[in-house]
Amino acid sequence: MNHKKVTVAMAVILLYTLCTIGAVTTQQISEAIEGYRNCEIHSALTKRAFRTVSSAQVYEGSIGYTIPGCNGNISMTKYYLDDGCTLDCFDTLEELLSSTLFVSTIRDSFRLNDIEDGLLFQQFLYEVDEEYFNEGFFFEDNTWYFVRDEFFGDLEAWIAFTDENGTIVSLEHTNDGSFVMSDQRYEDVSTDFRNEKRVEHEIPSAVSDGIRESLKQQFVSKITVDPINDPAIASICSAHLFNCEIAIITTYEDMTSTSYYDILASESENETAFYEDTTEFVSSSLFVKSLSRDFLLVDDHAAARFETVLDLLTDFDRTEKTRFERNGRWIFIRDEFFDDGRGFFVDTDKSGSITQIEYSWEIPLEGVEVEVEEPFDESEVVWNFDLMEPGSTDITISKDENIFVSIEFNEWASNKIGGWIGTFVNGQMAGMLAGTSISTPFMDTIPGEYLTEGEQVVSYRLLRPGRDYDNPIASVDLTITVTD
């Protein structure tokens, strides 16, 4: 009797141990991501023009995560200026070059006195921003304007201020320069300098150690891992899946910003992989190998199950997605682009086991087999065009107030008939919501300042295609009184 109890207990312990070994935890995924943290340091601004202008050494240091399967820049970058005495950190190259410290490294032999000097300084700026198609430079007295870009009247420029001898005394960078560009501007005729190779040199260990320590002290990140526990996925796929979010908190010029990076983690048969693009995961051999042998893609019922998994793992446009079988392959359209579909080709063997999945941007839509839908009977539709906000249809406001409007309606039926919502003020159309697919709730803001003093009626009407404004399917009328 006692022997049986011990045997049962041992069996339970063994089963628990096997489950624990077989299941990967969120902590393990988090630790795996953390294992890809690295620090990279490179020389920056090494070409001839910069070396002619300045005696400084400039370095670019980045710290973050280099995760296989993720091509995004999941990192924080800083710039360092070594003037031979100190190693100073800057958030951006613009901040570094605008600093008094950098100005102090400009060589005594370099001055802005003539066109050739300006062309050399402009070549130095090419290495900084790669704005090869810039607007050129001009100067007025002791102020030199190097215009890097113009966008709808906003001028991005470097402005160099010099003394009477042409020595640069300060540098300023602006993205919205208020100056007026001169008609006479200078730029390089030759572009040979663009092909100049960077001059790489060994970074002193004391410098690299200092930069690495500085980056480690400033780097703040947070990793969040959430398991994807969905029965639809578990019914056909044995892989353990996780949604991972990496947040990198960075301080730039006394402002804090957070960048978020989403990746998918998959663990199957002791193999962990990460994907920045979930379509790459679905197309991977790892996903195909994780599919259950019992899942056979042989009919539309199985295709619907597989499509549900695709919906959970990848993005899709619900109005454009469809599935069909063509030439012995199953095709799952996720959205459309011009005359082509974007989605997955799924190949199977004779028994229906999936052997390969391929994502394509160019799936011909001609001849697509569309499921037959049930007839649409408008007489059975409840339109549900209901006012949610404000709480009353009689409202009194001042000209300084706004009214937020929210109306819920039968989205499916409205899109079936191609319906649209018109906004009317005292019977005159003032706005509309129309398109191939409108969604509930409809939301609008009525600014009091645009209404006339006194009483008026603002009407929201659910309309059929066309211009019959007076016979809406449903409507909501707001009586609004505007006071001083």
Coordinates of C-alpha atoms in Angstrom, one line a residue:
M1 CA 0.0 0.0 0.0
N2 CA 2.7 2.4 0.9
H3 CA 4.7 1.4 -2.1
K4 CA 1.8 2.4 -4.4
K5 CA 1.6 5.8 -2.8
V6 CA 5.2 6.4 -3.4
T7 CA 4.9 5.2 -7.0
V8 CA 2.0 7.6 -7.7
A9 CA 3.9 10.4 -6.0
M10 CA 7.0 9.8 -8.1
A11 CA 4.9 9.7 -11.2
V12 CA 3.4 13.1 -10.4
I13 CA 6.8 14.6 -9.6
L14 CA 8.1 13.2 -12.9
L15 CA 5.2 14.6 -14.9
Y16 CA 5.6 18.0 -13.2
T17 CA 9.4 17.9 -13.9
L18 CA 8.8 17.1 -17.6
C19 CA 6.2 19.9 -18.0
T20 CA 8.6 22.4 -16.3
I21 CA 11.5 21.3 -18.5
G22 CA 9.3 21.5 -21.7
A23 CA 7.7 24.9 -21.0
V24 CA 9.7 28.0 -21.6
T25 CA 9.0 31.0 -19.3
T26 CA 8.7 34.7 -19.9
Q27 CA 11.8 35.1 -17.7
Q28 CA 13.8 32.9 -20.1
I29 CA 12.7 34.9 -23.1
S30 CA 13.5 38.2 -21.3
E31 CA 17.0 36.8 -20.4
A32 CA 17.5 35.7 -24.0
I33 CA 16.8 39.2 -25.3
E34 CA 19.1 40.7 -22.6
G35 CA 21.8 38.3 -23.8
Y36 CA 21.8 40.2 -27.2
R37 CA 22.6 43.5 -25.6
N38 CA 25.8 45.0 -27.0
C39 CA 27.8 48.2 -27.3
E40 CA 29.4 49.5 -30.5
I41 CA 31.8 52.4 -30.9
H42 CA 33.0 53.9 -34.2
S43 CA 35.0 56.9 -35.3
A44 CA 32.8 59.6 -36.9
L45 CA 33.7 62.5 -39.1
T46 CA 37.0 61.2 -40.4
K47 CA 37.2 62.6 -44.0
R48 CA 39.7 65.2 -45.2
A49 CA 37.4 68.2 -45.0
F50 CA 36.6 67.6 -41.3
R51 CA 40.3 66.9 -40.5
T52 CA 41.2 70.2 -42.2
V53 CA 38.6 72.2 -40.2
S54 CA 39.0 70.6 -36.8
S55 CA 41.7 68.8 -34.7
A56 CA 39.1 66.9 -32.6
Q57 CA 38.3 63.3 -32.7
V58 CA 34.5 62.5 -32.9
Y59 CA 33.1 59.1 -32.0
E60 CA 29.6 57.5 -32.3
G61 CA 28.6 55.2 -29.5
S62 CA 25.5 53.0 -29.5
I63 CA 24.1 50.6 -27.0
G64 CA 21.1 48.4 -27.4
Y65 CA 20.0 45.0 -28.7
T66 CA 21.2 43.2 -31.8
I67 CA 18.7 40.4 -32.1
P68 CA 18.9 37.9 -34.9
G69 CA 15.9 38.2 -37.1
C70 CA 15.3 41.9 -36.1
N71 CA 16.8 44.5 -38.5
G72 CA 15.5 47.5 -36.6
N73 CA 17.8 49.8 -34.7
I74 CA 16.9 48.9 -31.1
S75 CA 19.5 51.1 -29.5
M76 CA 20.4 54.4 -28.0
T77 CA 23.1 56.5 -29.8
K78 CA 25.3 59.3 -28.4
Y79 CA 28.2 61.3 -29.8
Y80 CA 31.5 62.0 -28.1
L81 CA 34.1 64.7 -28.7
D82 CA 37.7 64.1 -27.7
D83 CA 39.7 67.4 -27.8
G84 CA 42.8 65.7 -26.4
C85 CA 42.0 66.7 -22.8
T86 CA 38.4 65.6 -22.1
L87 CA 35.8 63.3 -23.5
D88 CA 32.4 65.0 -23.7
C89 CA 29.1 63.4 -24.5
F90 CA 26.4 64.9 -26.7
D91 CA 22.9 63.7 -27.7
T92 CA 23.2 64.6 -31.4
L93 CA 25.9 65.6 -33.9
E94 CA 24.1 69.0 -34.2
E95 CA 24.5 69.6 -30.5
L96 CA 28.1 68.6 -30.6
L97 CA 29.1 70.8 -33.5
S98 CA 27.1 73.8 -32.1
S99 CA 29.0 73.6 -28.8
T100 CA 31.7 76.0 -27.7
L101 CA 33.9 73.0 -27.1
F102 CA 33.9 72.0 -30.8
V103 CA 34.4 75.6 -31.9
S104 CA 37.5 75.6 -29.8
T105 CA 38.9 72.7 -31.8
I106 CA 38.7 74.5 -35.1
R107 CA 42.2 74.8 -36.4
D108 CA 43.9 78.2 -36.4
S109 CA 44.8 77.6 -40.0
F110 CA 41.1 77.4 -41.1
R111 CA 39.2 80.5 -41.7
L112 CA 36.1 81.6 -43.7
N113 CA 37.4 84.3 -45.9
D114 CA 36.5 83.4 -49.4
I115 CA 34.5 81.0 -51.6
E116 CA 37.0 78.2 -51.5
D117 CA 36.9 78.3 -47.7
G118 CA 33.1 78.0 -47.8
L119 CA 33.2 75.1 -50.3
L120 CA 35.6 73.2 -48.0
F121 CA 33.3 73.8 -44.9
Q122 CA 30.4 72.7 -47.0
Q123 CA 32.2 69.5 -47.8
F124 CA 32.7 69.0 -44.1
L125 CA 28.9 69.3 -43.6
Y126 CA 28.2 66.6 -46.3
E127 CA 29.8 64.1 -44.0
V128 CA 27.6 65.3 -41.1
D129 CA 24.2 65.2 -42.8
E130 CA 24.7 63.7 -46.4
E131 CA 22.5 66.5 -47.8
Y132 CA 24.1 66.3 -51.2
F133 CA 21.3 68.2 -52.9
N134 CA 21.4 71.2 -50.8
E135 CA 20.7 74.9 -51.5
G136 CA 24.3 76.0 -51.4
F137 CA 25.8 78.7 -49.2
F138 CA 26.0 82.5 -49.1
F139 CA 27.4 85.1 -46.7
E140 CA 26.7 88.6 -45.5
D141 CA 29.5 90.4 -43.7
N142 CA 30.7 88.0 -41.0
T143 CA 27.7 85.6 -41.1
W144 CA 27.9 82.5 -43.4
Y145 CA 24.7 80.6 -44.2
F146 CA 25.0 77.0 -45.3
V147 CA 21.4 76.0 -46.4
R148 CA 21.1 72.3 -46.2
D149 CA 17.4 71.9 -47.1
E150 CA 14.2 73.8 -47.9
F151 CA 10.8 72.3 -47.1
F152 CA 7.7 74.4 -47.7
G153 CA 9.6 77.6 -46.8
D154 CA 11.3 76.1 -43.7
L155 CA 15.1 76.4 -44.0
E156 CA 17.5 73.9 -42.4
A157 CA 20.8 75.5 -42.2
W158 CA 24.2 75.8 -40.4
I159 CA 25.1 79.4 -39.6
A160 CA 28.7 80.3 -38.9
F161 CA 29.6 83.6 -37.2
T162 CA 33.2 84.8 -37.8
D163 CA 35.3 87.7 -36.5
E164 CA 37.0 90.2 -38.8
N165 CA 39.8 87.7 -39.6
G166 CA 37.4 84.9 -40.7
T167 CA 37.9 82.9 -37.5
I168 CA 34.7 81.0 -36.6
V169 CA 33.6 82.2 -33.2
S170 CA 30.3 80.2 -33.0
L171 CA 28.2 77.7 -35.0
E172 CA 24.4 77.4 -34.9
H173 CA 22.1 74.8 -36.5
T174 CA 18.4 75.6 -37.3
N175 CA 15.6 73.7 -38.8
D176 CA 13.4 76.7 -39.4
G177 CA 15.7 79.5 -40.3
S178 CA 14.0 82.9 -40.5
F179 CA 16.6 84.5 -42.8
V180 CA 16.0 85.2 -46.5
M181 CA 18.1 83.2 -48.9
S182 CA 20.3 85.2 -51.2
D183 CA 19.8 84.6 -54.9
Q184 CA 23.6 84.2 -55.3
R185 CA 24.6 81.0 -53.6
Y186 CA 27.6 78.7 -54.0
E187 CA 27.9 75.0 -54.3
D188 CA 30.4 72.4 -55.4
V189 CA 30.7 71.8 -59.1
S190 CA 32.7 68.6 -58.7
T191 CA 31.2 65.7 -56.7
D192 CA 34.4 63.6 -56.5
F193 CA 34.7 64.3 -52.8
R194 CA 31.6 62.2 -52.2
N195 CA 33.5 59.0 -53.1
E196 CA 36.2 59.7 -50.6
K197 CA 36.6 56.8 -48.2
R198 CA 36.4 57.2 -44.5
V199 CA 39.7 57.1 -42.6
E200 CA 39.4 54.4 -39.9
H201 CA 41.8 54.4 -37.1
E202 CA 42.2 52.4 -33.9
I203 CA 40.3 53.9 -31.0
P204 CA 42.5 54.2 -27.8
S205 CA 41.4 51.7 -25.2
A206 CA 41.0 54.5 -22.6
V207 CA 38.6 56.3 -24.9
S208 CA 36.6 53.2 -25.8
D209 CA 36.4 52.2 -22.1
G210 CA 35.2 55.7 -21.2
I211 CA 32.5 55.8 -23.9
R212 CA 31.3 52.3 -23.0
E213 CA 31.0 53.2 -19.3
S214 CA 29.2 56.4 -20.2
L215 CA 26.7 54.6 -22.4
K216 CA 26.0 51.9 -19.8
Q217 CA 25.3 54.6 -17.2
Q218 CA 22.8 56.4 -19.5
F219 CA 21.1 53.4 -21.0
V220 CA 17.6 52.7 -19.6
S221 CA 15.5 49.9 -21.0
K222 CA 12.5 47.8 -20.1
I223 CA 11.6 44.4 -21.5
T224 CA 8.0 43.1 -21.3
V225 CA 7.2 39.6 -22.3
D226 CA 3.6 38.3 -22.6
P227 CA 2.8 34.7 -23.6
I228 CA 0.3 34.2 -26.4
N229 CA -2.1 31.7 -25.0
D230 CA -4.8 31.3 -27.5
P231 CA -6.6 27.9 -28.0
A232 CA -6.9 28.5 -31.8
I233 CA -3.1 28.7 -32.1
A234 CA -2.5 25.9 -29.7
S235 CA -4.9 23.6 -31.6
I236 CA -2.5 23.5 -34.6
C237 CA 0.8 24.8 -33.4
S238 CA 3.1 23.4 -30.7
A239 CA 5.5 26.4 -30.5
H240 CA 5.5 28.6 -27.4
L241 CA 4.8 32.2 -28.6
F242 CA 5.4 35.5 -26.9
N243 CA 4.7 39.1 -27.6
C244 CA 7.8 41.1 -26.6
E245 CA 8.1 44.8 -26.1
I246 CA 11.4 46.6 -25.7
A247 CA 11.2 50.2 -24.4
I248 CA 14.3 52.4 -24.6
I249 CA 14.1 55.6 -22.6
T250 CA 16.4 58.3 -23.9
T251 CA 17.2 61.8 -22.8
Y252 CA 17.8 64.4 -25.5
E253 CA 18.5 68.0 -24.7
D254 CA 16.8 67.7 -21.2
M255 CA 13.8 66.0 -22.7
T256 CA 12.9 62.3 -22.1
S257 CA 11.4 60.2 -24.9
T258 CA 10.6 56.5 -25.0
S259 CA 10.9 54.3 -28.1
Y260 CA 9.0 51.1 -28.3
Y261 CA 10.0 48.0 -30.3
D262 CA 7.7 45.0 -30.8
I263 CA 9.0 41.6 -31.6
L264 CA 7.6 38.1 -31.6
A265 CA 9.5 35.3 -29.8
S266 CA 9.0 31.6 -30.7
E267 CA 10.3 28.6 -28.8
S268 CA 10.0 25.2 -30.3
E269 CA 12.1 22.1 -29.7
N270 CA 14.6 24.1 -27.5
E271 CA 15.1 26.6 -30.4
T272 CA 14.3 30.2 -29.7
A273 CA 13.9 32.7 -32.5
F274 CA 12.8 36.3 -32.7
Y275 CA 10.9 38.1 -35.5
E276 CA 10.4 41.7 -36.1
D277 CA 7.9 41.0 -38.9
T278 CA 5.3 38.3 -38.0
T279 CA 4.9 37.4 -41.6
E280 CA 8.5 36.2 -41.6
F281 CA 7.6 33.9 -38.7
V282 CA 4.6 32.4 -40.4
S283 CA 6.7 31.9 -43.5
S284 CA 9.5 30.3 -41.6
S285 CA 10.5 26.6 -41.5
L286 CA 10.4 26.8 -37.7
F287 CA 6.6 27.6 -37.9
V288 CA 6.0 24.9 -40.4
K289 CA 7.8 22.3 -38.3
S290 CA 5.8 23.3 -35.2
L291 CA 2.4 22.6 -36.9
S292 CA 0.6 19.6 -35.6
R293 CA 0.7 16.5 -37.6
D294 CA -3.0 16.1 -37.0
F295 CA -3.8 19.4 -38.7
L296 CA -4.6 18.7 -42.4
L297 CA -5.4 21.6 -44.7
V298 CA -7.9 19.6 -46.9
D299 CA -11.1 21.6 -46.8
D300 CA -12.6 25.1 -46.2
H301 CA -13.2 24.2 -42.5
A302 CA -9.5 23.6 -42.0
A303 CA -8.7 26.7 -44.0
A304 CA -11.0 28.8 -41.8
R305 CA -9.1 27.4 -38.7
F306 CA -5.7 28.3 -40.3
E307 CA -7.0 31.8 -41.3
T308 CA -8.0 32.4 -37.7
V309 CA -4.4 31.7 -36.6
L310 CA -3.2 34.1 -39.3
D311 CA -5.5 36.8 -38.0
L312 CA -4.1 36.3 -34.5
L313 CA -0.5 36.5 -35.6
T314 CA -0.4 38.9 -38.6
D315 CA -2.0 42.1 -39.7
F316 CA -4.9 42.0 -42.1
D317 CA -7.6 44.2 -43.7
R318 CA -11.0 42.6 -42.8
T319 CA -12.7 44.0 -45.8
E320 CA -10.1 42.7 -48.3
K321 CA -9.0 39.4 -46.8
T322 CA -10.2 36.2 -48.4
R323 CA -9.1 32.6 -48.8
F324 CA -9.3 30.2 -51.7
E325 CA -7.7 27.2 -53.4
R326 CA -6.0 27.7 -56.8
N327 CA -3.9 25.3 -58.8
G328 CA -3.5 22.9 -55.9
R329 CA -2.3 25.7 -53.5
W330 CA -4.2 27.4 -50.7
I331 CA -4.0 31.2 -50.8
F332 CA -4.8 33.5 -47.9
I333 CA -5.2 37.2 -49.0
R334 CA -4.5 39.6 -46.1
D335 CA -5.0 42.9 -48.0
E336 CA -4.9 44.3 -51.5
F337 CA -2.6 46.7 -53.2
F338 CA -3.8 48.1 -56.6
D339 CA -4.7 45.0 -58.6
D340 CA -2.7 42.5 -56.6
G341 CA -3.3 40.8 -53.3
R342 CA -0.8 40.4 -50.4
G343 CA -0.8 37.3 -48.4
F344 CA 0.4 33.7 -48.1
F345 CA 0.8 30.8 -50.5
V346 CA 0.5 27.5 -48.5
D347 CA 1.7 24.2 -50.1
T348 CA 0.6 20.8 -48.8
D349 CA 1.4 17.2 -49.5
K350 CA -1.2 14.7 -50.7
S351 CA -2.5 14.1 -47.2
G352 CA -3.0 17.8 -46.5
S353 CA 0.0 18.4 -44.2
I354 CA 1.5 21.9 -44.8
T355 CA 5.0 21.6 -46.3
Q356 CA 5.8 25.3 -47.1
I357 CA 4.4 28.8 -46.5
E358 CA 5.4 31.7 -48.7
Y359 CA 4.5 35.4 -48.2
S360 CA 3.9 37.4 -51.4
W361 CA 3.2 41.0 -52.3
E362 CA 2.0 40.1 -55.8
I363 CA -0.8 37.5 -55.8
P364 CA -3.1 37.9 -58.8
L365 CA -6.6 38.5 -57.8
E366 CA -8.2 37.6 -61.1
G367 CA -10.2 34.4 -60.7
V368 CA -10.3 34.6 -57.0
E369 CA -12.9 32.3 -55.5
V370 CA -15.0 34.3 -53.1
E371 CA -17.3 32.6 -50.6
V372 CA -21.0 32.9 -51.3
E373 CA -22.5 35.2 -48.7
E374 CA -26.0 35.0 -47.4
P375 CA -28.5 37.4 -49.1
F376 CA -28.7 40.8 -47.5
D377 CA -32.3 41.5 -46.4
E378 CA -32.6 45.2 -45.4
S379 CA -36.1 44.6 -44.0
E380 CA -34.6 42.7 -41.1
V381 CA -31.9 45.3 -40.3
V382 CA -31.9 47.2 -37.1
W383 CA -29.8 50.3 -37.9
N384 CA -29.1 51.4 -34.2
F385 CA -28.3 55.0 -35.1
D386 CA -28.1 56.0 -31.5
L387 CA -26.7 59.2 -29.8
M388 CA -24.3 58.3 -27.1
E389 CA -22.9 61.8 -26.4
P390 CA -24.0 64.4 -25.5
G391 CA -26.7 63.1 -23.1
S392 CA -29.4 65.4 -24.5
T393 CA -30.6 66.6 -27.8
D394 CA -31.3 70.1 -26.4
I395 CA -28.0 71.9 -25.5
T396 CA -27.1 75.4 -24.5
I397 CA -23.4 76.5 -24.8
S398 CA -21.3 79.6 -25.1
K399 CA -19.1 80.5 -28.1
D400 CA -16.1 79.3 -26.1
E401 CA -17.4 75.8 -25.6
N402 CA -17.3 72.7 -27.8
I403 CA -19.7 69.8 -28.1
F404 CA -18.4 66.3 -28.5
V405 CA -20.7 64.0 -30.4
S406 CA -20.6 60.2 -30.5
I407 CA -23.2 58.1 -32.4
E408 CA -23.2 54.3 -32.6
F409 CA -24.7 52.6 -35.7
N410 CA -24.9 49.2 -37.5
E411 CA -21.6 49.2 -39.2
W412 CA -22.0 46.0 -41.1
A413 CA -25.4 46.9 -42.6
S414 CA -24.3 50.5 -43.5
N415 CA -21.2 49.2 -45.4
K416 CA -23.4 46.6 -47.1
I417 CA -25.5 49.4 -48.8
G418 CA -22.6 51.8 -49.2
G419 CA -24.1 54.2 -46.7
W420 CA -22.5 57.4 -45.5
I421 CA -23.1 60.0 -42.7
G422 CA -23.8 63.6 -43.5
T423 CA -23.6 66.5 -41.1
F424 CA -26.1 69.4 -41.7
V425 CA -26.4 72.7 -39.9
N426 CA -29.8 74.3 -40.4
G427 CA -30.4 72.1 -43.4
Q428 CA -27.1 72.9 -45.1
M429 CA -24.5 70.2 -45.5
A430 CA -21.4 71.0 -43.4
G431 CA -19.5 67.7 -43.4
M432 CA -19.5 64.0 -44.2
L433 CA -18.1 60.5 -43.3
A434 CA -17.9 58.4 -46.4
G435 CA -15.7 55.7 -47.9
T436 CA -15.5 52.0 -48.8
S437 CA -15.8 51.1 -45.1
I438 CA -17.1 53.4 -42.4
S439 CA -16.8 52.3 -38.7
T440 CA -18.8 52.9 -35.5
P441 CA -18.9 54.9 -33.5
F442 CA -19.1 58.1 -35.5
M443 CA -17.4 60.9 -33.7
D444 CA -17.5 64.7 -34.2
T445 CA -16.7 67.9 -32.4
I446 CA -19.0 71.0 -32.8
P447 CA -17.0 74.2 -32.0
G448 CA -19.3 76.9 -30.5
E449 CA -17.3 79.6 -32.2
Y450 CA -18.4 78.3 -35.7
L451 CA -22.1 78.5 -34.8
T452 CA -24.2 81.6 -34.9
E453 CA -25.7 83.2 -31.8
G454 CA -29.1 81.9 -30.9
E455 CA -30.8 78.6 -31.8
Q456 CA -29.9 76.3 -34.6
V457 CA -30.3 72.6 -35.5
V458 CA -27.3 70.3 -36.2
S459 CA -28.4 67.1 -37.8
Y460 CA -26.5 63.8 -38.4
R461 CA -28.1 61.7 -41.1
L462 CA -27.3 58.1 -42.1
L463 CA -27.8 58.2 -45.9
R464 CA -27.9 55.9 -48.9
P465 CA -25.5 56.3 -51.8
G466 CA -26.3 59.4 -53.8
R467 CA -27.6 62.9 -53.0
D468 CA -31.0 62.3 -51.4
Y469 CA -30.3 64.2 -48.2
D470 CA -34.0 64.6 -47.2
N471 CA -34.8 60.9 -46.8
P472 CA -32.2 59.5 -44.4
I473 CA -32.2 55.9 -43.1
A474 CA -31.9 57.3 -39.6
S475 CA -31.0 60.7 -38.1
V476 CA -30.1 62.5 -34.9
D477 CA -31.1 66.1 -34.5
L478 CA -29.4 68.4 -31.9
T479 CA -31.0 71.7 -31.0
I480 CA -28.2 74.0 -29.9
T481 CA -28.6 77.5 -28.4
V482 CA -25.4 79.6 -28.4
T483 CA -25.1 82.4 -25.9
D484 CA -22.5 85.2 -25.4

